[in-house]
Coordinates of C-alpha atoms in Angstrom, one line a residue:
M1 CA 2.7 22.3 18.4
T2 CA 3.0 20.4 15.3
D3 CA 3.3 21.0 11.6
S4 CA -0.2 19.2 11.1
K5 CA -3.4 20.4 9.6
E6 CA -5.0 21.3 13.0
D7 CA -1.9 23.7 13.9
S8 CA -1.5 25.3 10.0
V9 CA -2.0 29.0 10.3
H10 CA -3.9 31.0 7.7
P11 CA -2.0 33.9 6.2
A12 CA -3.0 37.5 6.2
P13 CA -6.0 38.0 3.6
D14 CA -5.0 40.9 2.3
M15 CA -1.5 39.9 1.6
K16 CA -0.8 40.2 -2.3
A17 CA 1.8 38.7 -4.4
E18 CA 3.3 42.3 -5.2
E19 CA 4.6 43.0 -1.8
F20 CA 6.8 40.0 -2.1
E21 CA 8.1 41.5 -6.0
C22 CA 7.1 37.7 -7.1
E23 CA 5.3 36.3 -10.4
P24 CA 1.8 35.2 -8.7
N25 CA 0.8 31.3 -8.3
K26 CA 4.1 30.1 -9.4
G27 CA 5.2 29.3 -5.7
D28 CA 7.2 30.4 -2.7
L29 CA 10.9 29.6 -4.5
S30 CA 9.5 30.4 -8.2
V31 CA 12.0 32.2 -10.0
T32 CA 11.1 35.3 -11.9
A33 CA 12.7 36.7 -15.3
K34 CA 15.2 38.8 -14.0
D35 CA 16.8 36.0 -12.0
D36 CA 17.2 33.7 -14.5
V37 CA 19.2 30.6 -14.4
S38 CA 21.2 30.2 -17.9
S39 CA 22.9 27.0 -19.2
D40 CA 26.5 28.4 -18.2
D41 CA 25.8 28.0 -14.7
S42 CA 25.6 24.0 -15.0
N43 CA 28.0 23.0 -17.6
G44 CA 25.9 21.3 -19.4
K45 CA 25.0 18.9 -16.8
P46 CA 21.4 19.1 -15.5
E47 CA 22.3 17.6 -12.0
Q48 CA 24.8 20.9 -11.7
F49 CA 21.5 22.8 -13.5
N50 CA 19.6 22.2 -10.9
K51 CA 21.5 22.8 -8.2
A52 CA 22.5 26.0 -9.7
L53 CA 19.1 26.6 -9.7
R54 CA 18.4 26.0 -5.9
K55 CA 20.9 28.6 -4.8
K56 CA 19.3 31.4 -7.0
N57 CA 15.9 30.5 -5.7
S58 CA 17.6 30.3 -2.2
A59 CA 19.5 34.1 -2.8
W60 CA 15.6 35.5 -4.8
W61 CA 14.0 34.3 -1.8
K62 CA 15.9 35.8 0.9
D63 CA 16.5 39.2 -1.0
R64 CA 12.8 39.5 -1.3
M65 CA 11.6 38.6 2.2
K66 CA 14.3 41.7 3.1
K67 CA 11.6 43.8 1.6
V68 CA 8.3 42.4 2.8
K69 CA 6.9 44.5 5.5
P70 CA 7.2 43.6 9.0
Q71 CA 3.4 42.6 9.4
Y72 CA 2.9 40.5 6.1
R73 CA 6.3 38.9 6.8
L74 CA 5.3 37.7 10.1
H75 CA 2.1 36.1 8.8
T76 CA 3.9 34.3 6.3
E77 CA 6.2 32.3 8.8
K78 CA 5.5 28.9 9.6
Q79 CA 4.8 29.0 13.1
V80 CA 4.5 32.5 13.9
L81 CA 0.8 31.8 16.3
Q82 CA 3.3 29.8 18.2
W83 CA 5.8 32.1 18.8
S84 CA 3.0 34.8 19.4
L85 CA 1.7 32.6 22.3
L86 CA 5.2 32.2 23.7
A87 CA 5.5 36.0 24.0
L88 CA 2.1 35.9 25.6
R89 CA 2.8 33.6 28.3
L90 CA 6.3 35.4 28.9
G91 CA 4.5 38.9 29.5
S92 CA 1.7 37.2 31.6
L93 CA 4.5 35.3 33.4
A94 CA 7.0 38.5 33.8
D95 CA 3.9 40.8 34.6
A96 CA 2.8 38.0 37.8
I97 CA 6.4 37.8 39.0
S98 CA 7.0 41.4 38.7
G99 CA 3.5 42.2 40.6
T100 CA 3.9 39.7 43.2
I101 CA 7.8 39.8 44.2
L102 CA 7.7 41.1 47.5
T103 CA 5.0 38.9 48.7
P104 CA 6.7 37.0 50.9
N105 CA 8.5 39.7 52.7
Y106 CA 5.0 41.9 53.6
P107 CA 5.0 40.5 56.8
F108 CA 8.1 41.8 57.8
L109 CA 7.8 45.1 55.9
A110 CA 4.8 45.7 58.2
S111 CA 6.8 44.9 61.4
P112 CA 8.6 48.3 62.4
G113 CA 12.0 47.4 63.9
N114 CA 12.2 43.6 62.6
H115 CA 14.2 43.9 59.5
P116 CA 16.6 47.5 58.1
D117 CA 14.3 47.8 55.6
S118 CA 10.8 47.7 57.6
F119 CA 8.8 50.6 57.5
D120 CA 9.2 52.9 60.6
T121 CA 5.0 52.7 61.1
T122 CA 2.1 51.3 59.3
A123 CA 0.0 53.7 61.2
P124 CA -3.0 53.7 61.5
F125 CA -3.0 50.0 60.4
D126 CA -1.9 47.5 63.0
F127 CA 0.3 44.3 62.0
T128 CA -2.5 42.1 60.3
A129 CA -4.4 45.2 58.6
A130 CA -1.0 46.3 57.0
T131 CA 0.0 42.9 56.0
Y132 CA -3.0 43.2 53.4
F133 CA -3.5 46.3 52.6
M134 CA 0.0 46.4 50.8
P135 CA -0.6 43.7 48.6
M136 CA -4.4 44.9 48.4
T137 CA -3.5 48.5 46.6
A138 CA -2.6 46.8 43.1
M139 CA -5.2 44.1 43.2
L140 CA -8.0 46.9 43.7
A141 CA -6.2 48.5 41.1
S142 CA -5.7 45.8 38.8
A143 CA -9.4 44.9 39.3
I144 CA -10.6 48.3 38.3
T145 CA -8.2 48.3 34.9
S146 CA -9.9 45.1 33.8
V147 CA -13.6 46.4 34.2
F148 CA -12.3 48.1 31.2
I149 CA -8.8 46.8 29.6
G150 CA -10.7 43.7 28.2
G151 CA -13.3 46.4 26.1
W152 CA -10.5 48.3 25.3
S153 CA -8.8 45.6 23.7
D154 CA -11.7 44.6 21.7
K155 CA -12.1 48.0 20.1
Y156 CA -8.4 48.9 19.6
G157 CA -6.3 45.2 19.6
R158 CA -4.5 43.1 22.4
R159 CA -1.2 43.8 21.1
P160 CA -1.3 47.3 22.1
F161 CA -2.1 46.8 25.9
M162 CA -0.2 43.9 26.6
L163 CA 2.8 46.0 25.5
V164 CA 1.8 48.9 27.6
C165 CA 0.9 46.9 30.9
V166 CA 4.7 45.1 30.8
G167 CA 6.2 48.0 29.7
V168 CA 4.8 50.5 32.3
S169 CA 5.5 47.4 35.0
I170 CA 9.2 48.0 34.2
F171 CA 8.8 51.5 35.4
G172 CA 6.2 50.6 38.4
C173 CA 9.0 48.4 40.2
I174 CA 11.7 51.3 39.9
G175 CA 8.5 53.3 41.4
K176 CA 8.1 50.8 44.3
Y177 CA 11.7 50.7 45.1
L178 CA 12.2 54.5 45.1
A179 CA 9.2 54.8 47.8
R180 CA 10.5 52.3 50.1
N181 CA 11.0 54.6 52.8
S182 CA 7.1 55.3 53.5
F183 CA 4.9 52.8 53.7
W184 CA 1.8 55.3 52.5
G185 CA 4.1 56.1 49.7
F186 CA 4.7 52.2 49.0
C187 CA 1.2 51.5 48.8
A188 CA 0.4 54.7 46.6
A189 CA 3.4 53.4 43.8
N190 CA 1.8 49.7 44.8
F191 CA -1.9 51.1 43.2
V192 CA -0.6 52.8 40.3
N193 CA 1.4 49.5 39.4
G194 CA -1.4 47.2 40.1
L195 CA -3.3 49.5 37.0
F196 CA -1.4 48.5 34.8
S197 CA -1.3 44.6 36.0
S198 CA -4.1 43.5 34.1
T199 CA -2.3 41.5 31.3
L200 CA -4.2 38.4 32.1
T201 CA -7.5 39.6 31.1
V202 CA -6.1 40.5 27.4
A203 CA -4.0 37.4 27.2
L204 CA -7.3 35.3 28.2
A205 CA -9.2 37.6 25.3
Y206 CA -6.5 36.2 22.9
V207 CA -6.3 32.7 23.4
S208 CA -10.0 32.7 22.3
D209 CA -9.0 34.7 19.6
V210 CA -6.5 32.1 18.3
H211 CA -7.9 29.1 19.4
P212 CA -11.7 28.4 17.9
G213 CA -11.4 25.0 19.1
R214 CA -12.9 24.3 23.0
A215 CA -10.8 21.7 23.7
E216 CA -7.9 23.5 22.8
K217 CA -9.4 27.2 24.4
D218 CA -10.0 25.4 27.8
R219 CA -6.1 24.0 27.7
E220 CA -4.5 27.4 26.8
I221 CA -6.5 28.9 29.0
G222 CA -5.6 26.8 31.9
L223 CA -2.0 27.4 31.0
L224 CA -1.9 30.6 31.3
V225 CA -4.0 31.0 34.7
G226 CA -1.8 28.4 35.8
L227 CA 1.3 30.4 34.7
N228 CA -0.2 33.4 36.7
M229 CA -0.3 31.4 39.6
L230 CA 3.4 30.0 39.2
G231 CA 4.6 33.5 38.6
I232 CA 3.0 34.6 42.1
T233 CA 5.4 31.5 43.3
G234 CA 8.2 32.5 41.4
G235 CA 8.4 36.0 42.2
G236 CA 8.7 34.8 45.7
I237 CA 10.9 32.6 45.9
I238 CA 13.1 35.3 44.2
A239 CA 12.8 37.3 46.8
I240 CA 13.8 34.5 49.2
L241 CA 17.2 33.9 47.3
M242 CA 18.1 37.7 47.3
Q243 CA 16.6 38.3 51.2
S244 CA 20.1 39.1 51.9
T245 CA 20.3 41.6 49.9
G246 CA 17.2 43.8 51.4
L247 CA 13.5 43.1 51.4
F248 CA 13.1 45.8 48.2
T249 CA 15.7 44.9 45.9
P250 CA 14.2 41.9 44.1
L251 CA 11.9 44.9 42.5
F252 CA 15.2 45.1 40.3
F253 CA 14.6 41.4 39.3
G254 CA 10.9 42.5 38.3
A255 CA 11.5 45.4 36.1
A256 CA 14.8 43.4 34.2
L257 CA 12.2 40.8 33.6
N258 CA 9.7 42.6 32.8
A259 CA 12.3 44.5 30.0
V260 CA 13.3 41.2 28.6
A261 CA 9.5 40.1 28.4
F262 CA 9.0 43.3 26.4
I263 CA 11.4 43.2 23.9
F264 CA 10.3 39.5 23.2
M265 CA 6.9 40.6 22.8
Y266 CA 7.7 43.8 20.4
I267 CA 9.2 41.2 18.5
Y268 CA 6.6 38.3 18.4
L269 CA 3.7 39.4 19.6
V270 CA 1.3 39.6 16.6
E271 CA -2.7 41.1 16.4
P272 CA -5.0 37.6 16.2
D273 CA -7.4 38.8 13.5
E274 CA -10.6 36.7 12.4
S275 CA -8.6 34.7 9.3
L276 CA -5.1 34.3 11.7
H277 CA -5.9 31.6 13.7
F278 CA -5.2 27.9 14.3
E279 CA -7.2 25.5 12.2
E280 CA -9.2 23.3 14.7
T281 CA -12.1 20.7 14.9
L282 CA -15.0 23.0 15.8
D283 CA -18.5 21.8 16.7
K284 CA -21.6 24.0 15.6
E285 CA -21.7 26.3 19.2
D286 CA -17.7 27.1 18.3
K287 CA -18.5 28.2 15.0
V288 CA -21.2 30.7 15.4
G289 CA -20.9 31.7 19.0
P290 CA -23.1 33.3 21.2
A291 CA -25.0 35.9 19.2
T292 CA -25.9 38.2 22.2
L293 CA -24.2 38.8 25.9
D294 CA -26.3 36.9 28.5
A295 CA -25.8 39.6 31.3
K296 CA -27.8 37.6 33.7
V297 CA -25.9 34.2 33.7
M298 CA -22.8 36.8 33.2
S299 CA -23.4 38.2 36.5
N300 CA -24.2 35.0 38.3
I301 CA -20.8 34.0 37.0
I302 CA -18.8 37.1 38.2
V303 CA -20.8 37.6 41.4
G304 CA -19.4 33.7 42.1
A305 CA -16.1 34.5 41.3
V306 CA -16.4 37.1 43.7
F307 CA -17.5 34.8 46.6
D308 CA -15.0 32.4 45.1
N309 CA -11.9 34.3 45.5
I310 CA -12.8 35.8 48.8
G311 CA -13.2 32.1 50.3
S312 CA -10.0 31.4 48.7
S313 CA -8.4 33.6 50.4
G314 CA -9.1 32.2 53.6
L315 CA -6.6 29.0 52.5
F316 CA -3.9 31.5 50.5
P317 CA -3.0 33.3 52.1
L318 CA -5.0 34.0 55.2
A319 CA -4.1 30.7 56.7
L320 CA -0.2 31.3 55.8
A321 CA -0.4 35.3 57.2
P322 CA -2.1 35.9 59.9
L323 CA -2.7 32.0 61.2
M324 CA -0.2 30.1 60.6
F325 CA 2.7 33.4 60.9
E326 CA 1.5 34.5 64.3
T327 CA 0.3 31.0 65.6
Y328 CA 4.0 29.6 64.9
Y329 CA 6.3 32.3 64.9
G330 CA 4.8 35.9 66.0
N331 CA 3.6 34.9 69.3
F332 CA 6.8 33.1 70.0
I333 CA 8.9 36.0 69.1
A334 CA 6.6 38.3 71.4
A335 CA 7.1 36.0 74.7
S336 CA 11.4 35.9 73.9
Q337 CA 11.0 32.4 72.8
D338 CA 12.3 30.0 70.1
P339 CA 9.6 30.0 67.4
V340 CA 8.7 26.9 66.1
M341 CA 8.6 27.9 62.7
S342 CA 11.7 30.7 61.6
E343 CA 11.6 33.3 58.9
T344 CA 13.1 31.4 56.1
V345 CA 10.9 28.6 56.3
Y346 CA 8.2 30.9 56.2
K347 CA 8.6 32.0 53.2
W348 CA 9.6 28.9 52.0
I349 CA 6.2 27.5 52.7
T350 CA 4.5 30.4 51.3
M351 CA 5.7 30.0 47.8
V352 CA 6.0 26.2 47.3
L353 CA 2.4 26.1 48.7
A354 CA 1.8 28.1 45.7
T355 CA 3.5 25.1 43.4
T356 CA 0.6 23.2 43.9
V357 CA -1.4 25.4 40.8
V358 CA 0.4 22.3 38.8
F359 CA -1.6 20.1 40.7
G360 CA -4.6 22.0 40.1
A361 CA -4.2 22.5 36.7
A362 CA -3.3 19.0 36.0
M363 CA -6.5 18.3 38.2
S364 CA -9.1 21.1 35.6
Q365 CA -9.2 19.1 32.3
P366 CA -10.6 15.9 33.8
F367 CA -12.8 17.3 36.2
F368 CA -14.1 19.7 33.5
A369 CA -14.8 16.7 30.8
R370 CA -16.8 14.8 33.9
I371 CA -18.9 17.1 35.9
G372 CA -18.2 20.9 33.6
P373 CA -16.8 24.3 34.9
A374 CA -19.4 25.3 37.0
G375 CA -19.4 21.4 38.9
S376 CA -15.6 21.8 39.0
C377 CA -16.1 25.0 40.5
V378 CA -18.8 24.1 43.5
F379 CA -17.0 20.8 44.1
G380 CA -13.8 23.1 44.4
N381 CA -15.2 25.6 47.0
L382 CA -16.5 22.8 49.3
V383 CA -13.2 21.1 49.8
T384 CA -11.6 24.4 50.2
A385 CA -14.5 25.3 53.2
A386 CA -13.8 22.1 54.8
G387 CA -10.0 22.9 54.1
I388 CA -10.3 26.3 56.0
S389 CA -12.1 24.9 58.7
G390 CA -9.7 22.3 59.1
C391 CA -6.9 25.2 59.1
I392 CA -8.9 27.3 61.8
L393 CA -8.9 24.1 64.3
I394 CA -5.4 23.2 64.4
A395 CA -4.1 26.2 64.9
N396 CA -6.7 27.4 67.8
E397 CA -7.5 23.9 69.3
T398 CA -4.0 22.4 69.6
S399 CA -1.0 23.3 71.1
A400 CA 1.9 25.3 68.8
T401 CA 4.2 22.4 69.3
R402 CA 6.5 21.2 65.9
S403 CA 3.9 17.9 65.6
S404 CA 1.0 20.8 65.3
F405 CA 3.2 22.8 63.1
I406 CA 4.0 19.7 60.5
G407 CA -0.1 19.0 60.7
Y408 CA -0.5 22.2 59.6
V409 CA 1.3 22.0 56.8
I410 CA 0.6 19.1 54.9
F411 CA -3.5 20.1 55.5
L412 CA -2.9 23.0 53.5
F413 CA -0.9 21.2 50.6
A414 CA -3.6 18.9 50.6
I415 CA -6.1 21.2 50.0
N416 CA -4.9 24.2 48.0
P417 CA -5.1 22.1 44.7
F418 CA -9.0 22.0 44.8
T419 CA -8.8 25.6 45.6
V420 CA -7.0 26.1 41.8
L421 CA -9.4 23.9 40.7
S422 CA -12.3 26.3 41.4
N423 CA -10.5 29.5 40.5
L424 CA -9.7 27.8 36.8
S425 CA -13.3 27.2 36.1
T426 CA -14.3 31.0 35.7
G427 CA -12.3 31.8 32.4
P428 CA -14.2 28.8 30.5
M429 CA -17.5 29.7 32.2
L430 CA -16.8 33.3 30.7
D431 CA -15.6 31.9 27.4
R432 CA -18.8 30.0 26.6
L433 CA -20.8 33.2 27.1
A434 CA -19.2 35.9 24.7
P435 CA -20.0 36.3 21.5
H436 CA -16.7 36.9 19.4
D437 CA -16.6 40.3 18.9
R438 CA -16.6 40.5 23.0
R439 CA -14.5 38.4 24.6
G440 CA -12.3 40.5 25.9
F441 CA -15.2 42.7 27.3
V442 CA -16.2 39.2 28.8
Q443 CA -12.7 38.1 30.1

């Protein structure tokens, strides 16, 4: 972002000159009577007088800024919203990383005897059910919270809920580690932590508050969703790098990252309001916004998004585990044979596949501009459906050889960006429907 007019920031409307103890309408560096600069400071030379004046001005300004209330000082800093958005992105990224940091380890945790940290039993679930029940507990809890947290943030503000979610997740990571000896205890801790993992919902509403322009808003929403998906990838890579220390120890990294994000957000994240936003080019619809919420259209989008997520899970992660995991690893281990795919290779494929979100995000803006978010959603789902069908055919109708394995992986990587494209379309569609005072509820 630059310092051009398009990126300028409006100051707080209730800020008064008295807060700075300066005389109104004399500029940022005006000198009051008590900061008088006499001719003695200049030794009678105009150049030296001007230099002394600038020195007095600078000292006066720094002294007054120390006395300004923090909320007003933030509103007067030149790049307050740029820093605030950085804090928002960091909080969303940290939440995504810490919440999914054990993802590549779930198949091994659900295999009793496979690793010293594996659960002794996952009864009454078998391997496949246990592998999906663990992440499902967090996702279900997050979905429950998302229903309410957006509306609450409309009423009580975005900043408090961002801080609460990221702050509680610090202790959520520690709680999951302490519950590592019990499958059901871990799932319970994962559910509780998931209740406070809804930062993306609040962050999307925050973006709508500070970016009135449609193009800039769509770009930032895409960036946030992309960072969320990259966070899932980053967490898994950290788990892989730390695998020699144990399957649960990456949780400490997640807790530490959330702590850093919390501190950064506490310092730099500001509460948006009607006057604190970027100055951007608006069309008539952006300025006014919908007067009321079209519940029917919103219901159609939400139902479509639910089915979109269910269908997308066929490619990521169902095509990975159990399909790829059992076909190229589990079946060989059960037969006491050398597997085509090693444990480490499986983990890396799982994580690197998620990096294709970058290509999906890059595709989204051209697709949105040409066929719109709704058209992009339909197109992405069609390609995903074809991709899932192809994965099933390769895994079940060909021999589990190294060649078929390579073909399977290539197919996964080619299709996943289109799955990401369909996922990214939901946020912009919902934003088009949202009245300005219900953005959090809609997201």
